[in-house]
Coordinates of C-alpha atoms in Angstrom, one line a residue:
M1 CA 89.3 81.8 99.0
D2 CA 91.8 80.2 101.6
A3 CA 94.9 81.3 99.8
L4 CA 93.6 85.2 99.3
I5 CA 92.9 84.9 102.7
S6 CA 96.5 84.3 103.9
K7 CA 98.2 86.3 101.6
Y8 CA 95.9 88.7 103.5
K9 CA 97.4 87.8 106.8
K10 CA 100.8 87.9 105.1
A11 CA 100.2 91.2 104.1
D12 CA 99.2 92.5 107.2
E13 CA 101.9 91.4 108.9
N14 CA 104.6 93.0 106.7
N15 CA 102.6 96.1 107.2
R16 CA 102.8 95.4 111.0
L17 CA 107.1 95.4 110.8
L18 CA 106.6 98.6 108.4
S19 CA 104.2 100.4 111.1
A20 CA 106.3 99.6 113.4
N21 CA 109.3 102.4 112.1
R22 CA 106.4 104.9 111.7
P23 CA 106.7 107.7 112.2
L24 CA 110.1 108.2 109.4
P25 CA 112.3 110.8 109.8
P26 CA 110.7 113.9 107.1
E27 CA 114.1 113.3 105.3
T28 CA 113.6 109.7 105.3
L29 CA 109.9 109.8 104.2
K30 CA 111.0 112.5 101.8
S31 CA 113.8 110.1 99.7
L32 CA 110.7 107.2 100.2
R33 CA 108.1 109.2 98.2
E34 CA 110.6 110.1 95.5
Y35 CA 112.1 106.6 95.2
Y36 CA 108.4 105.5 93.9
R37 CA 107.5 108.5 92.2
V38 CA 110.1 107.2 89.8
G39 CA 109.3 103.4 90.4
L40 CA 105.8 103.7 90.1
T41 CA 105.8 106.8 87.3
Y42 CA 108.1 103.9 85.0
T43 CA 106.4 100.7 85.9
S44 CA 103.7 102.5 85.0
N45 CA 104.1 103.9 82.1
A46 CA 106.2 100.3 80.8
L47 CA 103.0 98.5 81.2
E48 CA 101.8 101.1 78.4
G49 CA 104.2 100.7 76.2
N50 CA 106.2 103.7 76.7
S51 CA 109.8 103.2 75.9
L52 CA 111.8 105.1 78.7
T53 CA 113.8 102.5 81.0
E54 CA 113.9 103.6 84.3
S55 CA 116.7 105.7 84.8
E56 CA 115.7 107.8 82.0
T57 CA 112.2 108.4 83.5
K58 CA 114.3 109.5 86.7
V59 CA 116.4 112.1 84.7
V60 CA 113.1 113.5 82.8
I61 CA 111.0 114.1 85.4
E62 CA 113.9 115.3 88.1
D63 CA 115.8 117.1 86.1
G64 CA 113.7 117.8 83.1
L65 CA 115.9 116.2 81.2
T66 CA 114.7 114.8 77.2
I67 CA 116.4 111.7 75.8
E68 CA 117.8 111.5 72.4
G69 CA 116.1 109.6 70.3
K70 CA 112.5 108.9 72.5
P71 CA 109.1 109.9 71.2
L72 CA 107.6 113.4 73.1
R73 CA 105.0 111.4 74.0
D74 CA 107.2 109.3 76.5
H75 CA 108.1 111.9 78.2
Y76 CA 105.2 114.0 78.5
E77 CA 103.5 110.5 80.2
A78 CA 106.2 110.4 82.6
V79 CA 105.8 114.2 83.9
G80 CA 102.0 114.3 83.7
H81 CA 102.8 110.5 85.2
A82 CA 104.6 111.9 88.4
K83 CA 102.8 115.4 88.9
A84 CA 98.9 112.7 89.1
Y85 CA 101.5 110.8 91.7
D86 CA 102.5 114.2 94.0
Y87 CA 98.5 114.6 93.7
V88 CA 97.6 111.4 95.2
Y89 CA 99.3 112.3 98.4
Q90 CA 97.7 115.7 98.8
I91 CA 94.4 113.7 98.6
T92 CA 95.3 110.3 101.2
E93 CA 93.4 112.4 104.3
K94 CA 90.5 113.7 102.4
E95 CA 87.7 112.4 104.2
R96 CA 85.8 111.0 101.0
L97 CA 87.1 110.2 97.4
T98 CA 85.3 111.8 94.5
E99 CA 84.8 112.6 91.3
E100 CA 87.0 115.8 91.1
D101 CA 89.7 113.8 92.8
I102 CA 89.8 111.3 89.3
L103 CA 89.2 114.1 87.1
N104 CA 92.2 115.6 88.4
L105 CA 94.3 112.6 88.1
H106 CA 93.5 112.5 84.8
R107 CA 93.9 116.0 83.8
L108 CA 97.3 116.0 85.9
F109 CA 98.4 113.0 83.7
Y110 CA 96.8 113.7 80.2
Q111 CA 97.6 117.7 80.2
Q112 CA 100.4 117.6 77.9
I113 CA 99.4 115.1 75.7
D114 CA 95.9 116.4 74.9
A115 CA 94.3 119.6 76.9
E116 CA 91.1 118.9 75.5
K117 CA 90.3 115.9 76.6
A118 CA 92.5 115.6 79.5
G119 CA 90.2 115.6 82.8
H120 CA 86.8 115.0 80.5
Y121 CA 84.6 111.2 80.1
R122 CA 85.4 110.9 76.7
N123 CA 82.4 111.0 74.3
V124 CA 83.4 108.4 71.7
K125 CA 82.9 104.3 71.8
V126 CA 86.6 103.1 72.3
Y127 CA 87.2 98.7 72.0
I128 CA 90.0 97.1 74.4
S129 CA 92.3 95.8 72.5
G130 CA 92.5 91.8 73.3
S131 CA 89.4 91.9 75.5
R132 CA 86.4 90.2 74.9
Y133 CA 84.1 92.5 77.1
A134 CA 82.4 95.6 75.8
V135 CA 83.2 98.5 78.3
S136 CA 80.7 101.1 79.2
A137 CA 78.8 103.2 76.7
V138 CA 79.4 107.1 76.5
S139 CA 75.8 107.7 77.8
K140 CA 76.6 105.7 80.7
I141 CA 79.6 106.7 82.0
P142 CA 78.8 109.6 83.9
E143 CA 76.4 107.5 86.0
E144 CA 78.8 104.6 86.4
M145 CA 81.2 107.1 87.8
Q146 CA 78.9 108.2 90.3
K147 CA 78.3 105.0 91.6
L148 CA 82.0 103.6 91.3
V149 CA 82.7 106.8 93.9
K150 CA 79.8 106.1 95.9
W151 CA 80.5 102.2 96.4
Y152 CA 84.3 103.7 97.5
N153 CA 83.0 105.5 100.3
G154 CA 80.9 103.0 101.5
N155 CA 82.8 100.4 101.4
E156 CA 86.4 101.8 102.2
K157 CA 86.2 100.5 106.1
K158 CA 84.5 98.0 105.4
L159 CA 86.9 95.7 103.5
H160 CA 90.6 94.5 103.5
P161 CA 92.6 97.4 102.1
I162 CA 94.2 94.9 99.6
E163 CA 90.4 93.8 98.0
L164 CA 89.0 97.5 98.0
A165 CA 91.8 98.6 96.0
A166 CA 91.9 95.9 93.6
T167 CA 87.9 96.0 93.6
L168 CA 88.4 99.7 92.6
H169 CA 90.9 99.3 90.0
Q170 CA 88.9 96.5 88.4
R171 CA 86.0 98.6 88.2
F172 CA 87.4 101.8 87.1
V173 CA 88.7 99.8 83.4
F174 CA 85.8 98.3 83.4
I175 CA 83.9 101.7 83.2
H176 CA 86.8 102.8 81.2
P177 CA 85.9 106.6 81.4
F178 CA 89.0 108.4 79.5
I179 CA 89.8 109.0 75.8
D180 CA 93.3 107.1 77.2
G181 CA 94.8 106.8 80.2
N182 CA 93.0 104.6 82.2
G183 CA 95.3 102.1 83.3
R184 CA 97.4 104.7 84.2
V185 CA 94.8 106.2 87.0
A186 CA 93.5 103.2 87.3
R187 CA 96.9 102.2 89.1
L188 CA 97.0 105.4 90.8
L189 CA 93.4 104.8 92.2
M190 CA 94.4 101.6 93.7
N191 CA 97.5 102.8 95.7
L192 CA 95.6 105.9 96.6
A193 CA 93.0 103.2 98.3
L194 CA 96.3 101.9 99.8
L195 CA 97.6 104.7 101.1
R196 CA 94.7 105.6 102.3
N197 CA 94.4 102.7 104.5
G198 CA 97.8 102.5 106.6
F199 CA 99.5 100.6 103.5
T200 CA 102.4 101.7 100.8
I201 CA 102.2 101.8 96.9
A202 CA 102.2 98.7 95.3
I203 CA 104.7 98.3 92.2
I204 CA 103.2 95.9 89.1
P205 CA 106.8 95.6 87.0
A206 CA 106.9 95.4 83.6
I207 CA 107.9 91.9 83.3
L208 CA 104.5 91.0 85.0
R209 CA 102.4 92.5 82.1
H210 CA 100.7 90.0 80.7
D211 CA 99.9 88.0 83.7
Y212 CA 98.5 91.7 85.0
F213 CA 96.1 91.7 82.0
Y214 CA 95.5 88.2 81.8
S215 CA 94.0 88.6 85.9
L216 CA 92.1 91.6 84.8
E217 CA 91.1 89.6 81.6
T218 CA 89.5 86.8 84.0
A219 CA 87.9 89.3 86.8
H220 CA 85.3 89.6 84.6
T221 CA 84.1 86.5 85.7
R222 CA 86.6 85.1 88.3
P223 CA 87.4 88.5 90.4
E224 CA 89.8 87.0 93.0
V225 CA 92.0 86.3 90.3
F226 CA 92.5 90.1 89.9
T227 CA 92.7 90.8 93.8
E228 CA 95.3 87.8 94.3
F229 CA 97.6 89.2 91.4
I230 CA 97.7 92.4 93.1
A231 CA 98.0 91.0 96.9
D232 CA 100.7 89.5 95.5
C233 CA 102.2 92.6 94.4
V234 CA 101.1 94.7 97.5
I235 CA 103.9 92.0 99.2
A236 CA 106.4 91.8 96.9
T237 CA 106.7 96.0 96.9
Q238 CA 106.5 95.4 100.6
L239 CA 109.1 92.6 101.1
D240 CA 111.3 95.3 98.9
L241 CA 110.7 98.3 101.2
L242 CA 111.9 95.7 104.4
R243 CA 114.7 95.2 102.4
L244 CA 115.9 98.7 102.6
M245 CA 115.0 98.8 106.3
R246 CA 117.2 95.2 106.7
D247 CA 120.0 97.4 105.8
D248 CA 119.1 100.9 107.1
D249 CA 121.0 101.6 110.2
T250 CA 118.5 103.3 112.0
V251 CA 116.0 100.0 112.2
N252 CA 116.0 99.6 116.0
D253 CA 117.1 96.4 116.5
T254 CA 114.1 93.9 117.5
V255 CA 112.3 95.0 114.4
N256 CA 115.7 94.5 111.9
D257 CA 115.9 90.5 113.7
T258 CA 112.0 90.3 112.7
V259 CA 112.2 92.0 109.3
K260 CA 115.6 90.0 108.8
S261 CA 113.5 86.4 109.6
N262 CA 110.4 87.6 107.7
V263 CA 112.4 88.5 104.5
S264 CA 114.3 85.6 104.4
A265 CA 112.1 83.0 104.3
L266 CA 110.7 81.8 101.4
S267 CA 106.8 80.9 101.1
K268 CA 105.1 77.7 100.1
S269 CA 104.8 77.8 96.5
E270 CA 108.7 79.4 96.3
R271 CA 109.6 76.4 98.1
A272 CA 107.6 74.2 95.6
V273 CA 108.8 76.3 92.5
L274 CA 112.5 76.3 93.9
A275 CA 112.1 72.3 94.8
A276 CA 111.0 71.4 91.1
I277 CA 113.4 73.8 89.1
S278 CA 116.4 71.6 91.7
S279 CA 114.7 68.7 90.0
F280 CA 113.9 69.6 86.1
P281 CA 115.9 72.3 85.4
D282 CA 114.1 71.9 82.0
Y283 CA 110.8 72.7 82.3
S284 CA 108.8 75.5 81.0
Y285 CA 106.7 78.1 83.3
E286 CA 103.6 75.3 82.5
K287 CA 105.4 72.7 83.2
L288 CA 106.4 73.9 86.4
A289 CA 102.8 75.2 87.1
E290 CA 101.0 71.7 86.1
Y291 CA 104.0 69.8 88.6
C292 CA 103.6 72.3 91.6
Q293 CA 99.8 72.2 91.2
L294 CA 100.3 76.3 90.8
S295 CA 98.4 79.0 88.3
R296 CA 101.3 79.8 85.3
P297 CA 101.1 83.1 86.3
T298 CA 101.6 82.3 90.5
V299 CA 104.9 80.2 89.0
A300 CA 106.0 83.3 87.1
R301 CA 105.7 85.6 90.1
T302 CA 107.5 83.0 91.8
I303 CA 110.3 82.3 89.3
K304 CA 111.3 86.7 89.5
T305 CA 111.4 86.6 93.0
L306 CA 113.3 83.7 93.2
Q307 CA 115.7 85.2 90.7
S308 CA 116.0 88.9 92.3
R309 CA 116.8 87.1 95.8
K310 CA 119.8 85.3 94.0
Y311 CA 118.3 81.6 94.6
I312 CA 118.6 80.6 90.7
C313 CA 119.2 82.4 87.4
R314 CA 118.4 81.6 83.7
I315 CA 121.3 79.9 81.5
G316 CA 120.7 80.2 77.8
S317 CA 117.7 82.0 75.8
D318 CA 114.0 81.1 77.1
K319 CA 113.4 78.9 74.6
T320 CA 116.3 76.5 74.6
G321 CA 118.1 77.6 78.0
H322 CA 117.6 76.3 81.7
W323 CA 117.1 77.2 85.1
K324 CA 119.7 76.8 87.5
V325 CA 119.9 76.7 91.2
I326 CA 122.7 79.4 92.5
R327 CA 121.6 78.2 96.6
K328 CA 118.8 76.5 98.9
E329 CA 116.8 77.9 101.3
D330 CA 119.2 76.6 104.0
E331 CA 121.9 78.4 103.0
E332 CA 120.1 81.8 103.5

């Protein structure tokens, strides 16, 4: 729990830095929404097996073109998700979340895939591949969804925004109210909760697919594991935005200096993994997790961050290769 509280504090500090530049110019705000419209559509669909790349997703939803050789359904998923993303921004200022909001999100996403089932709760039993837990029975879905909406509205101002968003996502998926598209709608709802409470959206990279589904499955008995995973994704997305702002000459100098300091510093886990790789470049994720006394998902996320910030790189294949340290923290 202490680790989770620490993540909340880090996210709050990042949010304070981002808020210092608000309100953003209309042109900047528009470009950011379009940037994340593509990014969130691509990653959320990729988590579910959609074959479109990020650049292809951009072409499909912004230019209305089709990609040769790619399934038609993948195009429909991209266009539908982008429409549902736009709807999220339409309801961020609403006083309360309603069932109709959730049904509309699914309807927008699923309309071109199956118009008859779009925006309607499922009427058949489903099983979740790879999960040991059953989802809600068909007869209980309406009641469970009413309880979920009531819970959200009753806790929106009581819980930290990250806990609120992660729990909403988790509870929705456990109900699994639609025949398909539940993961996409869950992530849209999660981001709606973040936006409604002053945070930016959170991207879950496709590379973390295994960690995402592992933490979600674990949440049946240890919900804090999933909340911590979402907190890491929130922080990572915040840092990406802070880096964009750091390179933007419209950001005021005082905030820019703070942003640079915040972005440059490595976390405790990042320093630990970087030091371990320096000494043991052949270590696997499992050995690094054991050596650093961290969970494997945490090590995987940390390594991705270190790679994206050019601290380390992979030489050779996953099985026979090794890690190489490109620079140390004091060489920032």
